mmCIF file with all atom_site columns, C-alpha atoms and ligand atoms in Angstrom:
data_model
loop_
_atom_site.group_PDB
_atom_site.id
_atom_site.type_symbol
_atom_site.label_atom_id
_atom_site.label_alt_id
_atom_site.label_comp_id
_atom_site.label_asym_id
_atom_site.label_entity_id
_atom_site.label_seq_id
_atom_site.pdbx_PDB_ins_code
_atom_site.Cartn_x
_atom_site.Cartn_y
_atom_site.Cartn_z
_atom_site.occupancy
_atom_site.B_iso_or_equiv
_atom_site.pdbx_formal_charge
_atom_site.auth_seq_id
_atom_site.auth_comp_id
_atom_site.auth_asym_id
_atom_site.auth_atom_id
_atom_site.pdbx_PDB_model_num
ATOM   1   C  CA  . MET A 1 1   ? 75.403  129.959 99.307  1.00 0.00 ? 21  MET A CA  1
ATOM   2   C  CA  . LEU A 1 2   ? 73.835  127.172 97.259  1.00 0.00 ? 22  LEU A CA  1
ATOM   3   C  CA  . ARG A 1 3   ? 76.301  124.755 98.770  1.00 0.00 ? 23  ARG A CA  1
ATOM   4   C  CA  . SER A 1 4   ? 75.401  125.649 102.340 1.00 0.00 ? 24  SER A CA  1
ATOM   5   C  CA  . LEU A 1 5   ? 71.715  125.433 101.460 1.00 0.00 ? 25  LEU A CA  1
ATOM   6   C  CA  . LEU A 1 6   ? 72.223  121.995 99.948  1.00 0.00 ? 26  LEU A CA  1
ATOM   7   C  CA  . ASN A 1 7   ? 74.195  121.016 102.977 1.00 0.00 ? 27  ASN A CA  1
ATOM   8   C  CA  . LEU A 1 8   ? 71.290  122.076 105.146 1.00 0.00 ? 28  LEU A CA  1
ATOM   9   C  CA  . LEU A 1 9   ? 68.890  119.917 103.160 1.00 0.00 ? 29  LEU A CA  1
ATOM   10  C  CA  . TYR A 1 10  ? 71.257  117.030 102.491 1.00 0.00 ? 30  TYR A CA  1
ATOM   11  C  CA  . PRO A 1 11  ? 73.945  117.269 105.131 1.00 0.00 ? 31  PRO A CA  1
ATOM   12  C  CA  . ASN A 1 12  ? 77.266  115.491 104.678 1.00 0.00 ? 32  ASN A CA  1
ATOM   13  C  CA  . LEU A 1 13  ? 77.481  112.680 107.174 1.00 0.00 ? 33  LEU A CA  1
ATOM   14  C  CA  . CYS A 1 14  ? 80.490  111.139 108.828 1.00 0.00 ? 34  CYS A CA  1
ATOM   15  C  CA  . ALA A 1 15  ? 81.281  107.811 107.109 1.00 0.00 ? 35  ALA A CA  1
ATOM   16  C  CA  . SER A 1 16  ? 81.883  106.291 110.510 1.00 0.00 ? 36  SER A CA  1
ATOM   17  C  CA  . CYS A 1 17  ? 79.284  107.590 113.028 1.00 0.00 ? 37  CYS A CA  1
ATOM   18  C  CA  . GLN A 1 18  ? 76.768  109.124 110.570 1.00 0.00 ? 38  GLN A CA  1
ATOM   19  C  CA  . GLU A 1 19  ? 76.674  112.409 112.489 1.00 0.00 ? 39  GLU A CA  1
ATOM   20  C  CA  . VAL A 1 20  ? 76.454  115.608 110.450 1.00 0.00 ? 40  VAL A CA  1
ATOM   21  C  CA  . LEU A 1 21  ? 79.915  116.816 109.462 1.00 0.00 ? 41  LEU A CA  1
ATOM   22  C  CA  . LEU A 1 22  ? 81.016  120.288 110.471 1.00 0.00 ? 42  LEU A CA  1
ATOM   23  C  CA  . LYS A 1 23  ? 82.148  122.763 107.831 1.00 0.00 ? 43  LYS A CA  1
ATOM   24  C  CA  . ASN A 1 24  ? 85.855  122.002 108.268 1.00 0.00 ? 44  ASN A CA  1
ATOM   25  C  CA  . GLU A 1 25  ? 85.403  118.232 108.535 1.00 0.00 ? 45  GLU A CA  1
ATOM   26  C  CA  . ASN A 1 26  ? 85.856  115.954 105.560 1.00 0.00 ? 46  ASN A CA  1
ATOM   27  C  CA  . VAL A 1 27  ? 84.344  112.441 105.130 1.00 0.00 ? 47  VAL A CA  1
ATOM   28  C  CA  . ILE A 1 28  ? 85.146  111.381 108.703 1.00 0.00 ? 48  ILE A CA  1
ATOM   29  C  CA  . CYS A 1 29  ? 84.373  113.623 111.690 1.00 0.00 ? 49  CYS A CA  1
ATOM   30  C  CA  . TYR A 1 30  ? 87.094  114.827 114.015 1.00 0.00 ? 50  TYR A CA  1
ATOM   31  C  CA  . ASN A 1 31  ? 85.926  112.684 116.935 1.00 0.00 ? 51  ASN A CA  1
ATOM   32  C  CA  . CYS A 1 32  ? 85.946  109.489 114.882 1.00 0.00 ? 52  CYS A CA  1
ATOM   33  C  CA  . MET A 1 33  ? 89.308  110.340 113.401 1.00 0.00 ? 53  MET A CA  1
ATOM   34  C  CA  . VAL A 1 34  ? 91.042  110.710 116.760 1.00 0.00 ? 54  VAL A CA  1
ATOM   35  C  CA  . ASP A 1 35  ? 89.217  107.626 117.997 1.00 0.00 ? 55  ASP A CA  1
ATOM   36  C  CA  . LEU A 1 36  ? 90.490  105.293 115.248 1.00 0.00 ? 56  LEU A CA  1
ATOM   37  C  CA  . PRO A 1 37  ? 92.523  102.451 116.773 1.00 0.00 ? 57  PRO A CA  1
ATOM   38  C  CA  . ARG A 1 38  ? 96.019  103.170 115.461 1.00 0.00 ? 58  ARG A CA  1
ATOM   39  C  CA  . SER A 1 39  ? 98.412  100.245 115.568 1.00 0.00 ? 59  SER A CA  1
ATOM   40  C  CA  . LEU A 1 40  ? 101.557 102.428 115.942 1.00 0.00 ? 60  LEU A CA  1
ATOM   41  C  CA  . TYR A 1 41  ? 103.441 99.665  114.120 1.00 0.00 ? 61  TYR A CA  1
ATOM   42  C  CA  . TYR A 1 42  ? 105.764 102.239 112.604 1.00 0.00 ? 62  TYR A CA  1
ATOM   43  C  CA  . GLN A 1 43  ? 107.543 102.286 115.968 1.00 0.00 ? 63  GLN A CA  1
ATOM   44  C  CA  . ASP A 1 44  ? 108.295 98.581  115.793 1.00 0.00 ? 64  ASP A CA  1
ATOM   45  C  CA  . ILE A 1 45  ? 110.157 97.069  112.872 1.00 0.00 ? 65  ILE A CA  1
ATOM   46  C  CA  . GLU A 1 46  ? 109.285 93.600  114.220 1.00 0.00 ? 66  GLU A CA  1
ATOM   47  C  CA  . ASN A 1 47  ? 105.541 94.234  114.332 1.00 0.00 ? 67  ASN A CA  1
ATOM   48  C  CA  . PRO A 1 48  ? 102.997 91.429  113.664 1.00 0.00 ? 68  PRO A CA  1
ATOM   49  C  CA  . ILE A 1 49  ? 102.575 92.432  110.004 1.00 0.00 ? 69  ILE A CA  1
ATOM   50  C  CA  . ALA A 1 50  ? 106.308 92.296  109.350 1.00 0.00 ? 70  ALA A CA  1
ATOM   51  C  CA  . LYS A 1 51  ? 106.445 88.916  111.119 1.00 0.00 ? 71  LYS A CA  1
ATOM   52  C  CA  . LEU A 1 52  ? 103.832 87.502  108.726 1.00 0.00 ? 72  LEU A CA  1
ATOM   53  C  CA  . PHE A 1 53  ? 106.445 87.637  105.972 1.00 0.00 ? 73  PHE A CA  1
ATOM   54  C  CA  . TRP A 1 54  ? 109.498 86.495  107.864 1.00 0.00 ? 74  TRP A CA  1
ATOM   55  C  CA  . GLY A 1 55  ? 111.320 83.749  106.022 1.00 0.00 ? 75  GLY A CA  1
ATOM   56  C  CA  . LYS A 1 56  ? 109.126 84.291  102.966 1.00 0.00 ? 76  LYS A CA  1
ATOM   57  C  CA  . ILE A 1 57  ? 109.882 87.704  101.517 1.00 0.00 ? 77  ILE A CA  1
ATOM   58  C  CA  . LYS A 1 58  ? 112.648 90.174  102.232 1.00 0.00 ? 78  LYS A CA  1
ATOM   59  C  CA  . LEU A 1 59  ? 110.952 93.441  103.164 1.00 0.00 ? 79  LEU A CA  1
ATOM   60  C  CA  . GLU A 1 60  ? 112.386 96.813  104.109 1.00 0.00 ? 80  GLU A CA  1
ATOM   61  C  CA  . MET A 1 61  ? 109.298 97.581  106.154 1.00 0.00 ? 81  MET A CA  1
ATOM   62  C  CA  . ALA A 1 62  ? 105.739 96.325  106.672 1.00 0.00 ? 82  ALA A CA  1
ATOM   63  C  CA  . LEU A 1 63  ? 102.961 97.876  108.719 1.00 0.00 ? 83  LEU A CA  1
ATOM   64  C  CA  . SER A 1 64  ? 99.245  98.431  108.941 1.00 0.00 ? 84  SER A CA  1
ATOM   65  C  CA  . ALA A 1 65  ? 97.875  101.729 110.179 1.00 0.00 ? 85  ALA A CA  1
ATOM   66  C  CA  . PHE A 1 66  ? 94.858  100.523 112.173 1.00 0.00 ? 86  PHE A CA  1
ATOM   67  C  CA  . THR A 1 67  ? 93.719  97.538  114.176 1.00 0.00 ? 87  THR A CA  1
ATOM   68  C  CA  . PHE A 1 68  ? 90.596  95.833  112.984 1.00 0.00 ? 88  PHE A CA  1
ATOM   69  C  CA  . VAL A 1 69  ? 88.018  95.268  115.714 1.00 0.00 ? 89  VAL A CA  1
ATOM   70  C  CA  . LYS A 1 70  ? 84.801  93.403  114.899 1.00 0.00 ? 90  LYS A CA  1
ATOM   71  C  CA  . LYS A 1 71  ? 81.943  95.904  114.534 1.00 0.00 ? 91  LYS A CA  1
ATOM   72  C  CA  . GLY A 1 72  ? 84.406  98.681  115.272 1.00 0.00 ? 92  GLY A CA  1
ATOM   73  C  CA  . LYS A 1 73  ? 84.984  101.957 113.444 1.00 0.00 ? 93  LYS A CA  1
ATOM   74  C  CA  . VAL A 1 74  ? 87.592  100.546 111.071 1.00 0.00 ? 94  VAL A CA  1
ATOM   75  C  CA  . GLN A 1 75  ? 85.322  97.689  110.004 1.00 0.00 ? 95  GLN A CA  1
ATOM   76  C  CA  . ARG A 1 76  ? 82.542  100.141 109.307 1.00 0.00 ? 96  ARG A CA  1
ATOM   77  C  CA  . LEU A 1 77  ? 84.843  102.356 107.235 1.00 0.00 ? 97  LEU A CA  1
ATOM   78  C  CA  . MET A 1 78  ? 86.154  99.345  105.291 1.00 0.00 ? 98  MET A CA  1
ATOM   79  C  CA  . HIS A 1 79  ? 82.558  98.434  104.507 1.00 0.00 ? 99  HIS A CA  1
ATOM   80  C  CA  . GLU A 1 80  ? 81.908  101.972 103.240 1.00 0.00 ? 100 GLU A CA  1
ATOM   81  C  CA  . LEU A 1 81  ? 85.018  101.772 101.067 1.00 0.00 ? 101 LEU A CA  1
ATOM   82  C  CA  . LYS A 1 82  ? 84.460  98.292  99.659  1.00 0.00 ? 102 LYS A CA  1
ATOM   83  C  CA  . TYR A 1 83  ? 80.716  97.967  99.326  1.00 0.00 ? 103 TYR A CA  1
ATOM   84  C  CA  . LYS A 1 84  ? 79.210  101.455 99.438  1.00 0.00 ? 104 LYS A CA  1
ATOM   85  C  CA  . GLY A 1 85  ? 81.318  103.108 96.786  1.00 0.00 ? 105 GLY A CA  1
ATOM   86  C  CA  . ASN A 1 86  ? 82.685  105.591 99.308  1.00 0.00 ? 106 ASN A CA  1
ATOM   87  C  CA  . THR A 1 87  ? 86.105  105.889 97.685  1.00 0.00 ? 107 THR A CA  1
ATOM   88  C  CA  . LYS A 1 88  ? 86.825  109.124 99.564  1.00 0.00 ? 108 LYS A CA  1
ATOM   89  C  CA  . VAL A 1 89  ? 87.196  107.001 102.700 1.00 0.00 ? 109 VAL A CA  1
ATOM   90  C  CA  . GLY A 1 90  ? 90.036  105.160 100.955 1.00 0.00 ? 110 GLY A CA  1
ATOM   91  C  CA  . GLU A 1 91  ? 91.805  108.354 99.977  1.00 0.00 ? 111 GLU A CA  1
ATOM   92  C  CA  . LEU A 1 92  ? 91.447  109.879 103.418 1.00 0.00 ? 112 LEU A CA  1
ATOM   93  C  CA  . LEU A 1 93  ? 92.594  106.785 105.294 1.00 0.00 ? 113 LEU A CA  1
ATOM   94  C  CA  . GLY A 1 94  ? 95.351  106.384 102.690 1.00 0.00 ? 114 GLY A CA  1
ATOM   95  C  CA  . ILE A 1 95  ? 96.623  109.788 103.784 1.00 0.00 ? 115 ILE A CA  1
ATOM   96  C  CA  . GLU A 1 96  ? 96.669  108.520 107.386 1.00 0.00 ? 116 GLU A CA  1
ATOM   97  C  CA  . LEU A 1 97  ? 98.507  105.373 106.295 1.00 0.00 ? 117 LEU A CA  1
ATOM   98  C  CA  . GLY A 1 98  ? 101.003 107.539 104.416 1.00 0.00 ? 118 GLY A CA  1
ATOM   99  C  CA  . LYS A 1 99  ? 101.681 109.533 107.585 1.00 0.00 ? 119 LYS A CA  1
ATOM   100 C  CA  . GLU A 1 100 ? 102.363 106.314 109.544 1.00 0.00 ? 120 GLU A CA  1
ATOM   101 C  CA  . ILE A 1 101 ? 104.736 105.072 106.828 1.00 0.00 ? 121 ILE A CA  1
ATOM   102 C  CA  . ASP A 1 102 ? 106.451 108.438 106.785 1.00 0.00 ? 122 ASP A CA  1
ATOM   103 C  CA  . LYS A 1 103 ? 107.196 108.017 110.495 1.00 0.00 ? 123 LYS A CA  1
ATOM   104 C  CA  . ALA A 1 104 ? 108.686 104.531 110.050 1.00 0.00 ? 124 ALA A CA  1
ATOM   105 C  CA  . GLU A 1 105 ? 112.460 104.279 109.923 1.00 0.00 ? 125 GLU A CA  1
ATOM   106 C  CA  . ILE A 1 106 ? 113.460 103.066 106.495 1.00 0.00 ? 126 ILE A CA  1
ATOM   107 C  CA  . THR A 1 107 ? 116.883 103.451 104.987 1.00 0.00 ? 127 THR A CA  1
ATOM   108 C  CA  . ASP A 1 108 ? 115.813 103.791 101.368 1.00 0.00 ? 128 ASP A CA  1
ATOM   109 C  CA  . LYS A 1 109 ? 113.281 106.379 100.291 1.00 0.00 ? 129 LYS A CA  1
ATOM   110 C  CA  . LEU A 1 110 ? 110.172 104.949 98.622  1.00 0.00 ? 130 LEU A CA  1
ATOM   111 C  CA  . ASP A 1 111 ? 109.972 105.476 94.868  1.00 0.00 ? 131 ASP A CA  1
ATOM   112 C  CA  . VAL A 1 112 ? 106.560 104.187 93.851  1.00 0.00 ? 132 VAL A CA  1
ATOM   113 C  CA  . VAL A 1 113 ? 103.261 103.092 95.409  1.00 0.00 ? 133 VAL A CA  1
ATOM   114 C  CA  . VAL A 1 114 ? 101.592 100.034 93.871  1.00 0.00 ? 134 VAL A CA  1
ATOM   115 C  CA  . PRO A 1 115 ? 98.070  98.996  94.904  1.00 0.00 ? 135 PRO A CA  1
ATOM   116 C  CA  . VAL A 1 116 ? 97.277  95.271  94.992  1.00 0.00 ? 136 VAL A CA  1
ATOM   117 C  CA  . PRO A 1 117 ? 95.276  94.664  91.809  1.00 0.00 ? 137 PRO A CA  1
ATOM   118 C  CA  . LEU A 1 118 ? 91.742  93.312  91.970  1.00 0.00 ? 138 LEU A CA  1
ATOM   119 C  CA  . HIS A 1 119 ? 90.378  90.324  90.047  1.00 0.00 ? 139 HIS A CA  1
ATOM   120 C  CA  . LYS A 1 120 ? 88.840  91.447  86.777  1.00 0.00 ? 140 LYS A CA  1
ATOM   121 C  CA  . LYS A 1 121 ? 85.530  89.913  87.810  1.00 0.00 ? 141 LYS A CA  1
ATOM   122 C  CA  . LYS A 1 122 ? 85.510  91.751  91.110  1.00 0.00 ? 142 LYS A CA  1
ATOM   123 C  CA  . LEU A 1 123 ? 86.571  94.966  89.437  1.00 0.00 ? 143 LEU A CA  1
ATOM   124 C  CA  . LYS A 1 124 ? 83.586  94.645  87.124  1.00 0.00 ? 144 LYS A CA  1
ATOM   125 C  CA  . GLN A 1 125 ? 81.226  93.994  90.048  1.00 0.00 ? 145 GLN A CA  1
ATOM   126 C  CA  . ARG A 1 126 ? 82.543  96.780  92.247  1.00 0.00 ? 146 ARG A CA  1
ATOM   127 C  CA  . GLY A 1 127 ? 83.494  99.201  89.510  1.00 0.00 ? 147 GLY A CA  1
ATOM   128 C  CA  . TYR A 1 128 ? 86.699  100.257 91.245  1.00 0.00 ? 148 TYR A CA  1
ATOM   129 C  CA  . ASN A 1 129 ? 89.706  98.897  93.077  1.00 0.00 ? 149 ASN A CA  1
ATOM   130 C  CA  . GLN A 1 130 ? 89.494  100.153 96.659  1.00 0.00 ? 150 GLN A CA  1
ATOM   131 C  CA  . SER A 1 131 ? 93.248  99.734  97.166  1.00 0.00 ? 151 SER A CA  1
ATOM   132 C  CA  . GLU A 1 132 ? 93.894  102.187 94.348  1.00 0.00 ? 152 GLU A CA  1
ATOM   133 C  CA  . PHE A 1 133 ? 92.176  104.952 96.322  1.00 0.00 ? 153 PHE A CA  1
ATOM   134 C  CA  . ILE A 1 134 ? 94.208  104.111 99.407  1.00 0.00 ? 154 ILE A CA  1
ATOM   135 C  CA  . ALA A 1 135 ? 97.354  104.258 97.254  1.00 0.00 ? 155 ALA A CA  1
ATOM   136 C  CA  . ILE A 1 136 ? 96.364  107.715 95.957  1.00 0.00 ? 156 ILE A CA  1
ATOM   137 C  CA  . GLY A 1 137 ? 96.332  109.047 99.534  1.00 0.00 ? 157 GLY A CA  1
ATOM   138 C  CA  . VAL A 1 138 ? 99.583  107.299 100.449 1.00 0.00 ? 158 VAL A CA  1
ATOM   139 C  CA  . ALA A 1 139 ? 101.405 108.557 97.338  1.00 0.00 ? 159 ALA A CA  1
ATOM   140 C  CA  . ARG A 1 140 ? 100.250 112.109 98.036  1.00 0.00 ? 160 ARG A CA  1
ATOM   141 C  CA  . VAL A 1 141 ? 101.736 112.112 101.547 1.00 0.00 ? 161 VAL A CA  1
ATOM   142 C  CA  . LEU A 1 142 ? 104.963 110.384 100.527 1.00 0.00 ? 162 LEU A CA  1
ATOM   143 C  CA  . ASN A 1 143 ? 105.260 112.578 97.464  1.00 0.00 ? 163 ASN A CA  1
ATOM   144 C  CA  . CYS A 1 144 ? 105.963 109.696 95.101  1.00 0.00 ? 164 CYS A CA  1
ATOM   145 C  CA  . GLU A 1 145 ? 104.277 108.258 92.039  1.00 0.00 ? 165 GLU A CA  1
ATOM   146 C  CA  . MET A 1 146 ? 101.580 105.591 91.962  1.00 0.00 ? 166 MET A CA  1
ATOM   147 C  CA  . ASN A 1 147 ? 101.604 102.819 89.372  1.00 0.00 ? 167 ASN A CA  1
ATOM   148 C  CA  . THR A 1 148 ? 98.485  100.744 88.688  1.00 0.00 ? 168 THR A CA  1
ATOM   149 C  CA  . ASN A 1 149 ? 99.906  98.961  85.618  1.00 0.00 ? 169 ASN A CA  1
ATOM   150 C  CA  . LEU A 1 150 ? 103.109 97.423  86.914  1.00 0.00 ? 170 LEU A CA  1
ATOM   151 C  CA  . LEU A 1 151 ? 101.360 94.511  88.618  1.00 0.00 ? 171 LEU A CA  1
ATOM   152 C  CA  . LYS A 1 152 ? 98.453  92.795  86.880  1.00 0.00 ? 172 LYS A CA  1
ATOM   153 C  CA  . ARG A 1 153 ? 96.235  89.974  88.036  1.00 0.00 ? 173 ARG A CA  1
ATOM   154 C  CA  . MET A 1 154 ? 95.823  87.113  85.588  1.00 0.00 ? 174 MET A CA  1
ATOM   155 C  CA  . GLU A 1 155 ? 92.418  85.670  84.969  1.00 0.00 ? 175 GLU A CA  1
ATOM   156 C  CA  . HIS A 1 156 ? 91.627  82.292  86.472  1.00 0.00 ? 176 HIS A CA  1
ATOM   157 C  CA  . SER A 1 157 ? 91.073  79.396  84.186  1.00 0.00 ? 177 SER A CA  1
ATOM   158 C  CA  . GLU A 1 158 ? 89.607  77.146  86.837  1.00 0.00 ? 178 GLU A CA  1
ATOM   159 C  CA  . SER A 1 159 ? 87.366  77.680  89.800  1.00 0.00 ? 179 SER A CA  1
ATOM   160 C  CA  . GLN A 1 160 ? 89.417  78.312  92.939  1.00 0.00 ? 180 GLN A CA  1
ATOM   161 C  CA  . THR A 1 161 ? 87.041  76.376  95.149  1.00 0.00 ? 181 THR A CA  1
ATOM   162 C  CA  . LYS A 1 162 ? 87.785  73.077  93.386  1.00 0.00 ? 182 LYS A CA  1
ATOM   163 C  CA  . LYS A 1 163 ? 91.379  73.147  94.496  1.00 0.00 ? 183 LYS A CA  1
ATOM   164 C  CA  . SER A 1 164 ? 93.117  72.171  97.689  1.00 0.00 ? 184 SER A CA  1
ATOM   165 C  CA  . LYS A 1 165 ? 94.520  74.839  99.983  1.00 0.00 ? 185 LYS A CA  1
ATOM   166 C  CA  . TYR A 1 166 ? 98.068  74.243  98.749  1.00 0.00 ? 186 TYR A CA  1
ATOM   167 C  CA  . GLU A 1 167 ? 97.052  74.363  95.107  1.00 0.00 ? 187 GLU A CA  1
ATOM   168 C  CA  . ARG A 1 168 ? 95.175  77.580  95.755  1.00 0.00 ? 188 ARG A CA  1
ATOM   169 C  CA  . TRP A 1 169 ? 98.275  79.089  97.292  1.00 0.00 ? 189 TRP A CA  1
ATOM   170 C  CA  . GLU A 1 170 ? 100.332 77.920  94.325  1.00 0.00 ? 190 GLU A CA  1
ATOM   171 C  CA  . ASN A 1 171 ? 97.787  79.408  91.993  1.00 0.00 ? 191 ASN A CA  1
ATOM   172 C  CA  . VAL A 1 172 ? 97.986  82.757  93.773  1.00 0.00 ? 192 VAL A CA  1
ATOM   173 C  CA  . GLY A 1 173 ? 101.732 82.723  93.165  1.00 0.00 ? 193 GLY A CA  1
ATOM   174 C  CA  . ALA A 1 174 ? 101.141 82.468  89.446  1.00 0.00 ? 194 ALA A CA  1
ATOM   175 C  CA  . ALA A 1 175 ? 98.224  84.864  89.487  1.00 0.00 ? 195 ALA A CA  1
ATOM   176 C  CA  . PHE A 1 176 ? 100.226 88.029  88.886  1.00 0.00 ? 196 PHE A CA  1
ATOM   177 C  CA  . THR A 1 177 ? 102.247 89.349  86.013  1.00 0.00 ? 197 THR A CA  1
ATOM   178 C  CA  . LEU A 1 178 ? 104.541 92.357  85.500  1.00 0.00 ? 198 LEU A CA  1
ATOM   179 C  CA  . THR A 1 179 ? 104.452 94.993  82.775  1.00 0.00 ? 199 THR A CA  1
ATOM   180 C  CA  . ASP A 1 180 ? 107.058 97.673  81.999  1.00 0.00 ? 200 ASP A CA  1
ATOM   181 C  CA  . SER A 1 181 ? 109.041 96.716  85.069  1.00 0.00 ? 201 SER A CA  1
ATOM   182 C  CA  . ASN A 1 182 ? 112.459 97.860  83.770  1.00 0.00 ? 202 ASN A CA  1
ATOM   183 C  CA  . GLN A 1 183 ? 111.898 101.391 85.001  1.00 0.00 ? 203 GLN A CA  1
ATOM   184 C  CA  . TYR A 1 184 ? 111.897 100.045 88.569  1.00 0.00 ? 204 TYR A CA  1
ATOM   185 C  CA  . ILE A 1 185 ? 115.258 98.282  88.542  1.00 0.00 ? 205 ILE A CA  1
ATOM   186 C  CA  . GLY A 1 186 ? 116.889 99.028  91.907  1.00 0.00 ? 206 GLY A CA  1
ATOM   187 C  CA  . LYS A 1 187 ? 113.879 101.040 93.102  1.00 0.00 ? 207 LYS A CA  1
ATOM   188 C  CA  . HIS A 1 188 ? 111.937 100.817 96.350  1.00 0.00 ? 208 HIS A CA  1
ATOM   189 C  CA  . ILE A 1 189 ? 108.311 99.757  95.844  1.00 0.00 ? 209 ILE A CA  1
ATOM   190 C  CA  . LEU A 1 190 ? 105.558 100.123 98.427  1.00 0.00 ? 210 LEU A CA  1
ATOM   191 C  CA  . LEU A 1 191 ? 102.746 97.620  97.979  1.00 0.00 ? 211 LEU A CA  1
ATOM   192 C  CA  . VAL A 1 192 ? 99.409  98.842  99.344  1.00 0.00 ? 212 VAL A CA  1
ATOM   193 C  CA  . ASP A 1 193 ? 96.250  96.925  100.283 1.00 0.00 ? 213 ASP A CA  1
ATOM   194 C  CA  . ASP A 1 194 ? 93.149  97.483  102.417 1.00 0.00 ? 214 ASP A CA  1
ATOM   195 C  CA  . VAL A 1 195 ? 93.208  94.618  104.923 1.00 0.00 ? 215 VAL A CA  1
ATOM   196 C  CA  . VAL A 1 196 ? 95.829  91.969  105.594 1.00 0.00 ? 216 VAL A CA  1
ATOM   197 C  CA  . THR A 1 197 ? 94.731  88.615  107.003 1.00 0.00 ? 217 THR A CA  1
ATOM   198 C  CA  . THR A 1 198 ? 97.015  85.700  106.093 1.00 0.00 ? 218 THR A CA  1
ATOM   199 C  CA  . GLY A 1 199 ? 99.227  87.824  103.858 1.00 0.00 ? 219 GLY A CA  1
ATOM   200 C  CA  . ALA A 1 200 ? 99.059  85.236  101.042 1.00 0.00 ? 220 ALA A CA  1
ATOM   201 C  CA  . THR A 1 201 ? 98.004  87.710  98.341  1.00 0.00 ? 221 THR A CA  1
ATOM   202 C  CA  . LEU A 1 202 ? 100.607 90.283  99.364  1.00 0.00 ? 222 LEU A CA  1
ATOM   203 C  CA  . GLU A 1 203 ? 103.213 87.548  99.425  1.00 0.00 ? 223 GLU A CA  1
ATOM   204 C  CA  . ALA A 1 204 ? 102.272 86.442  95.915  1.00 0.00 ? 224 ALA A CA  1
ATOM   205 C  CA  . CYS A 1 205 ? 102.534 90.055  94.689  1.00 0.00 ? 225 CYS A CA  1
ATOM   206 C  CA  . CYS A 1 206 ? 105.959 90.430  96.316  1.00 0.00 ? 226 CYS A CA  1
ATOM   207 C  CA  . LYS A 1 207 ? 107.165 87.163  94.783  1.00 0.00 ? 227 LYS A CA  1
ATOM   208 C  CA  . LYS A 1 208 ? 106.392 88.636  91.392  1.00 0.00 ? 228 LYS A CA  1
ATOM   209 C  CA  . LEU A 1 209 ? 107.885 92.057  92.178  1.00 0.00 ? 229 LEU A CA  1
ATOM   210 C  CA  . GLU A 1 210 ? 111.063 90.344  93.433  1.00 0.00 ? 230 GLU A CA  1
ATOM   211 C  CA  . GLU A 1 211 ? 111.760 89.417  89.822  1.00 0.00 ? 231 GLU A CA  1
ATOM   212 C  CA  . ILE A 1 212 ? 112.733 93.042  89.190  1.00 0.00 ? 232 ILE A CA  1
ATOM   213 C  CA  . GLU A 1 213 ? 116.495 93.355  89.510  1.00 0.00 ? 233 GLU A CA  1
ATOM   214 C  CA  . GLY A 1 214 ? 117.742 94.952  92.720  1.00 0.00 ? 234 GLY A CA  1
ATOM   215 C  CA  . VAL A 1 215 ? 114.250 95.920  93.806  1.00 0.00 ? 235 VAL A CA  1
ATOM   216 C  CA  . LYS A 1 216 ? 113.424 96.770  97.432  1.00 0.00 ? 236 LYS A CA  1
ATOM   217 C  CA  . LEU A 1 217 ? 109.960 96.027  98.802  1.00 0.00 ? 237 LEU A CA  1
ATOM   218 C  CA  . SER A 1 218 ? 107.763 97.379  101.578 1.00 0.00 ? 238 SER A CA  1
ATOM   219 C  CA  . ILE A 1 219 ? 104.133 96.768  102.500 1.00 0.00 ? 239 ILE A CA  1
ATOM   220 C  CA  . GLY A 1 220 ? 101.498 99.119  103.901 1.00 0.00 ? 240 GLY A CA  1
ATOM   221 C  CA  . THR A 1 221 ? 97.893  98.200  104.664 1.00 0.00 ? 241 THR A CA  1
ATOM   222 C  CA  . LEU A 1 222 ? 95.085  100.146 106.283 1.00 0.00 ? 242 LEU A CA  1
ATOM   223 C  CA  . ALA A 1 223 ? 94.089  97.430  108.680 1.00 0.00 ? 243 ALA A CA  1
ATOM   224 C  CA  . SER A 1 224 ? 95.004  93.983  109.951 1.00 0.00 ? 244 SER A CA  1
ATOM   225 C  CA  . SER A 1 225 ? 92.677  91.365  111.314 1.00 0.00 ? 245 SER A CA  1
HETATM 226 ZN ZN1 . ZN  B 2 .   ? 82.103  110.397 113.135 1.00 0.00 ? 26  ZN  B ZN1 1
#
């Protein structure tokens, strides 16, 4: 009763179109949800995301759930997730990403979902790691654990901007560290991030994760630009 009254006064709005949500809708309205530009990359093992890592990292599977269009719905939702504190968007879209991954043909079942860690400075600014919320949704669908401690980002000693592009890339490679990784010997790890552009950060994470004996790696992102 109180809830419906509150809803009347302060209605829940769709994170995408800002229309009032219906009773059975959650965070994103039905119309926006069906309208999201799905990449359908799960159907194609040689999709553009997988190709980004060819010759660099051996992956079991890589895909992104949605295509990023400038000023489109996905961009708006990413903005809500990253800058408006709307972490529910991450969880909900993470569930959608999980469903796409579930449809992909992979030989080895996934064991653990690992979100790409955020810089300490950024984490302090934002207060949360958006990729962690995406990973929560993904792990729920795939029915596997999530680990936010396995991969850690090291703090930078020098300003990134002072370095050349190559040095920056090199620095990214050394920017991650592993903790308690023995439990994942021979396991299949799914690395999760919000948006993939060049793939450099994901590659650096994978390079580190590859140090775990017999590990298998896959990548899932919400969007690609
Ligand atoms: Zn909507």
